PDB file of C-alpha atoms in Angstrom:
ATOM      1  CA  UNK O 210      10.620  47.674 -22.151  1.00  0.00           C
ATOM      2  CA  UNK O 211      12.235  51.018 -23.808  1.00  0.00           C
ATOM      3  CA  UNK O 212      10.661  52.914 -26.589  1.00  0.00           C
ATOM      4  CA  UNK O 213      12.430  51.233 -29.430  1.00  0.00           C
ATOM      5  CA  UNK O 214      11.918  47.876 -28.262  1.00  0.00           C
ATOM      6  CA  UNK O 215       7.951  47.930 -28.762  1.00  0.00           C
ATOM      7  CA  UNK O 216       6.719  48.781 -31.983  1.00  0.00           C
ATOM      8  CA  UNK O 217       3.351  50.381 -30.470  1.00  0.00           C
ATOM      9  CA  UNK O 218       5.745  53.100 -28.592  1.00  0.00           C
ATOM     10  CA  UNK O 219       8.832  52.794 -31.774  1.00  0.00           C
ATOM     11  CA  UNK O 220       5.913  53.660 -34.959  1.00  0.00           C
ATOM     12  CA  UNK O 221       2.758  54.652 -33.032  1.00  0.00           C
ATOM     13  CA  UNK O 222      -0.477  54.156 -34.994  1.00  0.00           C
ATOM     14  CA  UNK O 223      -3.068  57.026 -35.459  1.00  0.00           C
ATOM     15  CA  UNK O 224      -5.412  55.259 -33.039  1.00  0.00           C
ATOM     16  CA  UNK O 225      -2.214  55.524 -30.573  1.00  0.00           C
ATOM     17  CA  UNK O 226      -1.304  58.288 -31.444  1.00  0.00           C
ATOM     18  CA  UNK O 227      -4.591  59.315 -30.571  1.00  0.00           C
ATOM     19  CA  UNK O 228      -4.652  58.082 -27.295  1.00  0.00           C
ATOM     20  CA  UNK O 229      -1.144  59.000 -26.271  1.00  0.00           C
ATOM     21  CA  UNK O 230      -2.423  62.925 -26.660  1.00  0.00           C
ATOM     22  CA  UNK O 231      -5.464  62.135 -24.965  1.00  0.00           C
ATOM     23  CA  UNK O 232      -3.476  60.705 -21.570  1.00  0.00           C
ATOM     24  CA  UNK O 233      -1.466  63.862 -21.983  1.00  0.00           C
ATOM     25  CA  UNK O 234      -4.031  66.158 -21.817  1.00  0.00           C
ATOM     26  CA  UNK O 235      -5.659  64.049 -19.652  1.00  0.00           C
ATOM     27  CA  UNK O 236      -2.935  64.256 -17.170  1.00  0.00           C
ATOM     28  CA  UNK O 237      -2.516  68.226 -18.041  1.00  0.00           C
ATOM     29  CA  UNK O 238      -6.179  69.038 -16.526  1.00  0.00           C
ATOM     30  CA  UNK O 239      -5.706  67.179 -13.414  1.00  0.00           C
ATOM     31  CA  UNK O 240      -2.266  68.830 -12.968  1.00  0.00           C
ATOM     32  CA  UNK O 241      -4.656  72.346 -13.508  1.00  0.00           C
ATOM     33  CA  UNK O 242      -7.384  71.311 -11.387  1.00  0.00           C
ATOM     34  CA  UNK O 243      -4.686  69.922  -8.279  1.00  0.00           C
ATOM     35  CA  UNK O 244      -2.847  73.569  -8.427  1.00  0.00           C
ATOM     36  CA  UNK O 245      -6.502  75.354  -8.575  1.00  0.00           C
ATOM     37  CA  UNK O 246      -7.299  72.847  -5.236  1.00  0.00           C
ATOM     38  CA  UNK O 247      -4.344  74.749  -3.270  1.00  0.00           C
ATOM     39  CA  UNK O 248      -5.157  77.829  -4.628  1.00  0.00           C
ATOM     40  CA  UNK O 249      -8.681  77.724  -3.685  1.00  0.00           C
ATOM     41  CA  UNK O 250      -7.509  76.168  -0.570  1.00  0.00           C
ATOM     42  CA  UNK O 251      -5.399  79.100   0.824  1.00  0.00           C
ATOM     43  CA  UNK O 252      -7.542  81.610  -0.519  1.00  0.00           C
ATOM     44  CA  UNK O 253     -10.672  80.054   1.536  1.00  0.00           C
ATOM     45  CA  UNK O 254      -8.606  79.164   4.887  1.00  0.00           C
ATOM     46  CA  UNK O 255      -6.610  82.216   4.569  1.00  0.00           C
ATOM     47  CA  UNK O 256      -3.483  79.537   4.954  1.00  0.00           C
ATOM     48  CA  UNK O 257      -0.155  81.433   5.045  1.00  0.00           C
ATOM     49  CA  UNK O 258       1.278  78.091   3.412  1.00  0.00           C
ATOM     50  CA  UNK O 259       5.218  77.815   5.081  1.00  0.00           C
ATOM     51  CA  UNK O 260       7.845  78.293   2.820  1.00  0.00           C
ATOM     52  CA  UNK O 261       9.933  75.694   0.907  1.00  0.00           C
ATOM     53  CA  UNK O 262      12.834  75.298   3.442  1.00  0.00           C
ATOM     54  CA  UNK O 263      13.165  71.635   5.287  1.00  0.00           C
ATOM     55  CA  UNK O 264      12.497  71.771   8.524  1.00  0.00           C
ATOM     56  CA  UNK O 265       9.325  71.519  11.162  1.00  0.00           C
ATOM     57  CA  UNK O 266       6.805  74.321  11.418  1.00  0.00           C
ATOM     58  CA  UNK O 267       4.358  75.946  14.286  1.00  0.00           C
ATOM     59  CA  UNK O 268       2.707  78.834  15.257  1.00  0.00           C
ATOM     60  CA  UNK O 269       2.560  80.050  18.395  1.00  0.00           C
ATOM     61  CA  UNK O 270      -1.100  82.289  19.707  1.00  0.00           C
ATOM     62  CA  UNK O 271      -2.610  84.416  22.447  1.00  0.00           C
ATOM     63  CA  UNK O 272      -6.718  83.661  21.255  1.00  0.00           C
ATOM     64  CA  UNK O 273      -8.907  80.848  20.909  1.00  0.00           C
ATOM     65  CA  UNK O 274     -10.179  79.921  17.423  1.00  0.00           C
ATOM     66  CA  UNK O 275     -12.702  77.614  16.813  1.00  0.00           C
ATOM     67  CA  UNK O 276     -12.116  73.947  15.745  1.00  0.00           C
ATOM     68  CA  UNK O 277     -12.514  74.423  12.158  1.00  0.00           C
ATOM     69  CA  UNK O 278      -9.736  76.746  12.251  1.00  0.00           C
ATOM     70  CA  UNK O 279      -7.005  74.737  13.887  1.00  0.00           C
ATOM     71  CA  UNK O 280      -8.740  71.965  11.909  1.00  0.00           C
ATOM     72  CA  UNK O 281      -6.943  74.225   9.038  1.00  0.00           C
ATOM     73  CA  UNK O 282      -3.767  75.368  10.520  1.00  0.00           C
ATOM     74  CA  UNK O 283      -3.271  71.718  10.663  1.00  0.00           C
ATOM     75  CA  UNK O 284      -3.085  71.251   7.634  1.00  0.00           C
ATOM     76  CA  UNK O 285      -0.083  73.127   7.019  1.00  0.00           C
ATOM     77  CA  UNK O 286       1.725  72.889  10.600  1.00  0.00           C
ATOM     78  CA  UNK O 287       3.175  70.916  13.031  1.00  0.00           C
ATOM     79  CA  UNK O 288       3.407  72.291  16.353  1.00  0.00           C
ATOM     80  CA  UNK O 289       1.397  74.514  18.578  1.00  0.00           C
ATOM     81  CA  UNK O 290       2.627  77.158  21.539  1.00  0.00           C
ATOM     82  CA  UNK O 291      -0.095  78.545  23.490  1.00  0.00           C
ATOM     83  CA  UNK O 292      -0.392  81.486  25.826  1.00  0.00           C
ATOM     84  CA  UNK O 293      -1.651  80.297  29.464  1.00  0.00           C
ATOM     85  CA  UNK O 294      -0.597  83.184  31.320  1.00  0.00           C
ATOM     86  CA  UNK O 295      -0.956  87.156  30.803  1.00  0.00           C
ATOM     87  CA  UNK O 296       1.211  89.994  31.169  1.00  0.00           C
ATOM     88  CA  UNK O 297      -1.903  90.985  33.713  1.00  0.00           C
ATOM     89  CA  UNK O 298      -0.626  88.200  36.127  1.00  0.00           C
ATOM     90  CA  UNK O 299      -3.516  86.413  35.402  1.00  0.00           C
ATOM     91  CA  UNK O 300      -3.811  82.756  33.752  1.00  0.00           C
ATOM     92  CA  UNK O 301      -5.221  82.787  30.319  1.00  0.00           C
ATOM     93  CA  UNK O 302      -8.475  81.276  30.866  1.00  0.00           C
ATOM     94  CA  UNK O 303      -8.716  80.134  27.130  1.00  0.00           C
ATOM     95  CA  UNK O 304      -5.681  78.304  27.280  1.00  0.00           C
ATOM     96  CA  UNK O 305      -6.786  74.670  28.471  1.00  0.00           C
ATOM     97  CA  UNK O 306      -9.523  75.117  25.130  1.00  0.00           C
ATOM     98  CA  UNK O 307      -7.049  76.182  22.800  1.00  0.00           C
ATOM     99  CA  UNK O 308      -4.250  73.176  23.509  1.00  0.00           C
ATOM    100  CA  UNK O 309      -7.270  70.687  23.345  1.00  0.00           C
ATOM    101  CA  UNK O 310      -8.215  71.681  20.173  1.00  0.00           C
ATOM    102  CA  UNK O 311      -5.078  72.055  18.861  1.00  0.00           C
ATOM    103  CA  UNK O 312      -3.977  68.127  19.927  1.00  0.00           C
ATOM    104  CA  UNK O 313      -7.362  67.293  18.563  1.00  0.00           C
ATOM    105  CA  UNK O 314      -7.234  68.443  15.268  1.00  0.00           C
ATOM    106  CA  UNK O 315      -4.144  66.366  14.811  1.00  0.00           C
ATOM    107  CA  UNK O 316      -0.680  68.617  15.761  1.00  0.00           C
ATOM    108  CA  UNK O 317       2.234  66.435  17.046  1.00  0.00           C
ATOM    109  CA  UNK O 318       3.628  68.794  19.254  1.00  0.00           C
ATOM    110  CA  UNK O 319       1.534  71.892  21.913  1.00  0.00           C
ATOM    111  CA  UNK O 320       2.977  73.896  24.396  1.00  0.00           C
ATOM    112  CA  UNK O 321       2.760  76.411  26.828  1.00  0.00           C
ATOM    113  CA  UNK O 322       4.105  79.821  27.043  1.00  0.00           C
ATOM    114  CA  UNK O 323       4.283  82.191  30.205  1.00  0.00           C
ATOM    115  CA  UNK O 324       4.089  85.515  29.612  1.00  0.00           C
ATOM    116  CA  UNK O 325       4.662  86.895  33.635  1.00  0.00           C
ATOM    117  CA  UNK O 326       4.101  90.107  35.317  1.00  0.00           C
ATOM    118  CA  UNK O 327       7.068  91.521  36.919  1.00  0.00           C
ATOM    119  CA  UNK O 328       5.733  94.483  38.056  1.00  0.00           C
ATOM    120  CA  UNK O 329       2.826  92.480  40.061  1.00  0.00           C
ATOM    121  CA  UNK O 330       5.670  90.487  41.828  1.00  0.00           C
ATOM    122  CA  UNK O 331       6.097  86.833  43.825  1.00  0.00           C
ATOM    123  CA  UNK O 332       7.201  84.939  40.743  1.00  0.00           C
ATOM    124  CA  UNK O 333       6.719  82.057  42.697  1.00  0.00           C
ATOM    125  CA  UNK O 334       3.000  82.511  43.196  1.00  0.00           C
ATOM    126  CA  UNK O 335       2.476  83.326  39.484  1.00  0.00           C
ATOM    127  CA  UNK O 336       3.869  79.815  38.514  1.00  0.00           C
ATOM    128  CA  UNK O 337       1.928  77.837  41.823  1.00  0.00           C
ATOM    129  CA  UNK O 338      -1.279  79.910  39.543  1.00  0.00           C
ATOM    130  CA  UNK O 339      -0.048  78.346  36.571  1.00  0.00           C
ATOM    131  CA  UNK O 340      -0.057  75.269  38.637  1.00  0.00           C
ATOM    132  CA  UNK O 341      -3.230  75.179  39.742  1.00  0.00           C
ATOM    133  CA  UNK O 342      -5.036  75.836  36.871  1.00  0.00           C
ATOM    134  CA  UNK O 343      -3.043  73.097  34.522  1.00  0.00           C
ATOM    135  CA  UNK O 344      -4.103  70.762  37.761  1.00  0.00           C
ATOM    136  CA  UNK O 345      -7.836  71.717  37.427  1.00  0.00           C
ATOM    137  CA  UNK O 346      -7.895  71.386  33.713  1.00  0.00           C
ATOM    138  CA  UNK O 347      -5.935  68.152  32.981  1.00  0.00           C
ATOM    139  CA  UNK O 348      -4.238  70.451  30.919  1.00  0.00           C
ATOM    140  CA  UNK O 349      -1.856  68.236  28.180  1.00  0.00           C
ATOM    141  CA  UNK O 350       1.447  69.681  27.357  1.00  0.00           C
ATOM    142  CA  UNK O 351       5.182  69.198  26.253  1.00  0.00           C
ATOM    143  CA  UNK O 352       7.167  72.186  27.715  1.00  0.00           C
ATOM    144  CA  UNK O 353       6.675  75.553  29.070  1.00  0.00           C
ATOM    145  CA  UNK O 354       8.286  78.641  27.415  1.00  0.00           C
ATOM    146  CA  UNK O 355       9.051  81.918  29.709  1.00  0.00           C
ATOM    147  CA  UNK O 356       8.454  84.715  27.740  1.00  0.00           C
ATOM    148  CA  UNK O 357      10.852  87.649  28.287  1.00  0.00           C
ATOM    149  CA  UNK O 358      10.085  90.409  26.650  1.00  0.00           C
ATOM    150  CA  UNK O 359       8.574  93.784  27.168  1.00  0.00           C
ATOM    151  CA  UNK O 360      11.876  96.405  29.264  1.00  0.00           C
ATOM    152  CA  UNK O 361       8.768  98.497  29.552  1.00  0.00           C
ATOM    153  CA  UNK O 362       6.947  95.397  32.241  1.00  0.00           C
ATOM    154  CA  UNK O 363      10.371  95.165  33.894  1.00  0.00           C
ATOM    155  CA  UNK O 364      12.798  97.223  36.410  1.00  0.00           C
ATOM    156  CA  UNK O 365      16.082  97.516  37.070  1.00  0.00           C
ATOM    157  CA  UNK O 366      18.622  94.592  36.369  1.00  0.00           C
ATOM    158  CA  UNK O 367      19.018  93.169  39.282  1.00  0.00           C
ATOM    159  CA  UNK O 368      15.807  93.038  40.582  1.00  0.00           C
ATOM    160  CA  UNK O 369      14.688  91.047  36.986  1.00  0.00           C
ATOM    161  CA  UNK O 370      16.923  88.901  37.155  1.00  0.00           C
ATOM    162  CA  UNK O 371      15.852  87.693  40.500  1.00  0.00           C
ATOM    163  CA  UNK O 372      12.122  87.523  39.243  1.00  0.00           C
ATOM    164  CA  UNK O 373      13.699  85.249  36.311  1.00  0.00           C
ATOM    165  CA  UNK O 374      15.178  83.148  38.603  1.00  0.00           C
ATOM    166  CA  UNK O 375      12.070  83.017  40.872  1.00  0.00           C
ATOM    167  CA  UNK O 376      10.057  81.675  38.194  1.00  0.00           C
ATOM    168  CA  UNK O 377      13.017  79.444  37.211  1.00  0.00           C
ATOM    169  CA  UNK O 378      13.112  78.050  40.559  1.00  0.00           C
ATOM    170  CA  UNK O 379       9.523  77.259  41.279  1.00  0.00           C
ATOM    171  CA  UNK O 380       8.877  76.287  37.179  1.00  0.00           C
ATOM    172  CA  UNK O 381      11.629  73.243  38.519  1.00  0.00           C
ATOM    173  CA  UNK O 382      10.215  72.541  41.647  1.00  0.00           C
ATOM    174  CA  UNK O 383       6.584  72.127  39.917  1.00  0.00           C
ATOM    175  CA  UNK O 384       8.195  69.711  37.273  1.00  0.00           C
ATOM    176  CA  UNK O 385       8.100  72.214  34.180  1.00  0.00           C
ATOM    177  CA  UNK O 386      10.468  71.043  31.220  1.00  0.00           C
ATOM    178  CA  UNK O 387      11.097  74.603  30.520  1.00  0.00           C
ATOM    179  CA  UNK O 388      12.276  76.921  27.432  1.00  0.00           C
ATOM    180  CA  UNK O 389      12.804  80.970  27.023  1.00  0.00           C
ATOM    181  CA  UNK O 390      11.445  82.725  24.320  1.00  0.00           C
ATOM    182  CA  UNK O 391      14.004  86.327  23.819  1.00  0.00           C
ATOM    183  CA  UNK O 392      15.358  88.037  21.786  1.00  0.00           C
ATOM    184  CA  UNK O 393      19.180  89.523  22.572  1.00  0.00           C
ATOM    185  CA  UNK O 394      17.646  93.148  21.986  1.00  0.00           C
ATOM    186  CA  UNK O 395      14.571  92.314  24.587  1.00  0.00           C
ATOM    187  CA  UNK O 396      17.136  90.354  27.135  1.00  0.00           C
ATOM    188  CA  UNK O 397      20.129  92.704  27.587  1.00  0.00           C
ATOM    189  CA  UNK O 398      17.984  95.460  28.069  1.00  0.00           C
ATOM    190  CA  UNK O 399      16.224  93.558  31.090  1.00  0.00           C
ATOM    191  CA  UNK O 400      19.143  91.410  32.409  1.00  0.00           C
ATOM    192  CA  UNK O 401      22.205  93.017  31.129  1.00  0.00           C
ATOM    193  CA  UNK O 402      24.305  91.208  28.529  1.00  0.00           C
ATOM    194  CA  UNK O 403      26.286  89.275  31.198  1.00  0.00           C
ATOM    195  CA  UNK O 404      23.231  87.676  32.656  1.00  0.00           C
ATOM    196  CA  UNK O 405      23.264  83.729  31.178  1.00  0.00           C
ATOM    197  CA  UNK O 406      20.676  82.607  34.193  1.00  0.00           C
ATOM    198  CA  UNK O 407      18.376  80.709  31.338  1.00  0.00           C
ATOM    199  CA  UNK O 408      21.424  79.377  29.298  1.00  0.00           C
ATOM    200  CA  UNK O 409      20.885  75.686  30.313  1.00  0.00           C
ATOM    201  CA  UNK O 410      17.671  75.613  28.690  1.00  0.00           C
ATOM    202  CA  UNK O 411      16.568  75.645  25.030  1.00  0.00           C
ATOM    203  CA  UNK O 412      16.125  79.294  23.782  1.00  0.00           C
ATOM    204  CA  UNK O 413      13.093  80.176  21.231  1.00  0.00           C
ATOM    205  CA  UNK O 414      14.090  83.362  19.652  1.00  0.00           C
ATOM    206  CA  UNK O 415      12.648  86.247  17.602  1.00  0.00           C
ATOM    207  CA  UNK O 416      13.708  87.628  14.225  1.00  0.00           C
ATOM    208  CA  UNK O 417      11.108  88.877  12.005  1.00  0.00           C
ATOM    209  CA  UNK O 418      13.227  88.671   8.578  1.00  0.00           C
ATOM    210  CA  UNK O 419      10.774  86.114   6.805  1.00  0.00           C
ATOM    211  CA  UNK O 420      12.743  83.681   7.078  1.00  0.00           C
ATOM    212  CA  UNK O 421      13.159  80.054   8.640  1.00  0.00           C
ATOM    213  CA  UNK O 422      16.631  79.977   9.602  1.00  0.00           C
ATOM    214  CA  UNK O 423      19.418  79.834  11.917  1.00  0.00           C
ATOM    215  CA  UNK O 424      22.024  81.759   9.740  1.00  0.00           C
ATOM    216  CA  UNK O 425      20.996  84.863  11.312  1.00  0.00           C
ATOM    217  CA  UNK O 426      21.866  83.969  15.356  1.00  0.00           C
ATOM    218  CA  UNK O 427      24.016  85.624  17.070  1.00  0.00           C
ATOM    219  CA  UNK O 428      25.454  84.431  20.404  1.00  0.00           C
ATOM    220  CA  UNK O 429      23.727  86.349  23.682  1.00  0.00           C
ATOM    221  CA  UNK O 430      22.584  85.352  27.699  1.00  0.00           C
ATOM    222  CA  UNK O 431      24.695  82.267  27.399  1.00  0.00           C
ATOM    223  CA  UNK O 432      22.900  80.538  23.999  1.00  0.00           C
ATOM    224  CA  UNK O 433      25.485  79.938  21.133  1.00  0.00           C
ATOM    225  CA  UNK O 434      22.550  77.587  19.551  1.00  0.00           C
ATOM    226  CA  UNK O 435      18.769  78.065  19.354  1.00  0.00           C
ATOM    227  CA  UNK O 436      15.979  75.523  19.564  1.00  0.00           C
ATOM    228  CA  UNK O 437      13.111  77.867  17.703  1.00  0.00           C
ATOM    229  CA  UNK O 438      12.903  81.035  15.611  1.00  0.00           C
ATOM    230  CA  UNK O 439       9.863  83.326  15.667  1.00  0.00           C
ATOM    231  CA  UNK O 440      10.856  84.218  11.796  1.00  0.00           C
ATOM    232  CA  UNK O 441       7.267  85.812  11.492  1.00  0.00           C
ATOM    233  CA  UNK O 442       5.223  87.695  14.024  1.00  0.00           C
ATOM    234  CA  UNK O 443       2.484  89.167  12.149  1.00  0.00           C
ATOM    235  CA  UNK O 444       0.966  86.308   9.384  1.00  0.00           C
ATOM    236  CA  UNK O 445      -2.671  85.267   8.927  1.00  0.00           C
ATOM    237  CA  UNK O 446      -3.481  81.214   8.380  1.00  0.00           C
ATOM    238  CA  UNK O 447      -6.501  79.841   7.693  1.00  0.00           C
ATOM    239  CA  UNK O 448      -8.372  83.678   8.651  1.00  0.00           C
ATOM    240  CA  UNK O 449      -6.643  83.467  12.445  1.00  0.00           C
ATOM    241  CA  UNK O 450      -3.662  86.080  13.743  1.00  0.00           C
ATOM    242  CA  UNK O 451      -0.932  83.956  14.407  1.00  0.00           C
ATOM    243  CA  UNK O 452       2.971  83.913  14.635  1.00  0.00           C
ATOM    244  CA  UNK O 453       5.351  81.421  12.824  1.00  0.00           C
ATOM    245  CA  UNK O 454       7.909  79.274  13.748  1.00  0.00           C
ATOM    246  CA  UNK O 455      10.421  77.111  12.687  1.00  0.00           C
ATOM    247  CA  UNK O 456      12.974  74.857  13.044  1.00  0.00           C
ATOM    248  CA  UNK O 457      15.400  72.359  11.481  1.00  0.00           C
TER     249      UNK O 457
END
């Protein structure tokens, strides 16, 4: 029915009147108390709540919090990446703990994220590592990431790029769905800007301008679209150190 065509709504009585301004303010203090609830919220978990652009968003870490904190990150994203191996050339032994928590307190998406050693050589034996210790652990994930960063952990150009296709190689023959995580700063100073030997798979990239989007990309190593953007590599959620991610 519309306003006009009921007389209690048309020529309210005092006694509606009445209660008309009580629903409002009514509704006013549980619109007060719902905004103090998020407030309160971030402030306690020390959430870094994502920003208002569509799209899905993770974090990506190199510790293990406890369950109450990715019971919190939860609550505000969707994905998880997790270190399992260390510039050291060693595997992260807190990795197989950190992707079970994370699946367990509810995100949709965990993966894995190689960060290798260069300098320590035989990328093939730092992936069969890898290997073995997912093996051991049952460990549960969707893809692993090759993190190449770092000119300082790398040598000339040549020899890098045949460590990057030494892990590429064996990261195949193990059954890795894999991913690179670069920047074009961080790869043509290791490869050279010519080098497109990760091109055919999905590039996770790093731009710390605060914000979740693509419009900043520039073409390099072969990628003319991204998968992921690091947009934030130095935010606090829920009291933990984490990075953000994000994509559309």
């Amino acid at each position: 029915l519309s306003p006009l065509s009921h007389p209690a709504l048309a020529y309210p009585t005092q006694s509606s009147s009445f209660d008309f301004n009580l629903s409002i303010s009514l509704l006013m203090r549980i619109m007060m108390m719902s905004l103090s609830f998020v407030v309160v919220l971030s402030l306690f978990c020390g959430v870094t709540l994502p920003r208002g652009v569509e799209g899905t968003y993770g974090i990506d870490v190199s510790q293990a919090f406890s369950a109450s904190v990715w019971s919190c990150l939860s609550q505000s994203y969707d994905f998880a990446i997790v270190r399992c191996y260390q510039s050291n050339g060693a595997v992260d032994q807190n990795c197989n703990y950190t992707v079970n928590a994370a699946w367990n307190a509810g995100f949709s998406d965990v993966d894995l994220y190689m960060f290798p050693c260069p300098t320590c050589g035989n990328p093939a034996g730092q992936i069969d590592d890898l290997v073995t210790y997912i093996n051991n652990n049952n460990c549960s994930f969707g893809m692993l990431w090759l993190d190449i960063e770092g000119p300082q952990y790398w040598s000339d150009a040549g020899s890098n790029q045949n460590f990057f296709n030494g892990l590429v190689s064996e990261a195949q023959s193990a059954g890795f769905k894999l991913g690179v995580y670069s920047s074009a700063s961080q790869w043509n100073e290791i490869f050279g800007a010519d080098f497109t030997g990760g091109s055919a798979f999905p590039l996770w990239y790093a731009h710390y301008d605060n914000n979740p989007s693509f419009d900043d990309f520039s073409s390099f190593g072969g990628w003319s679209t991204p998968a992921i953007k690091q947009y934030n590599g130095d935010a606090t959620a829920c009291g933990a150190g984490v990075d953000q991610n994000w994509y559309p």
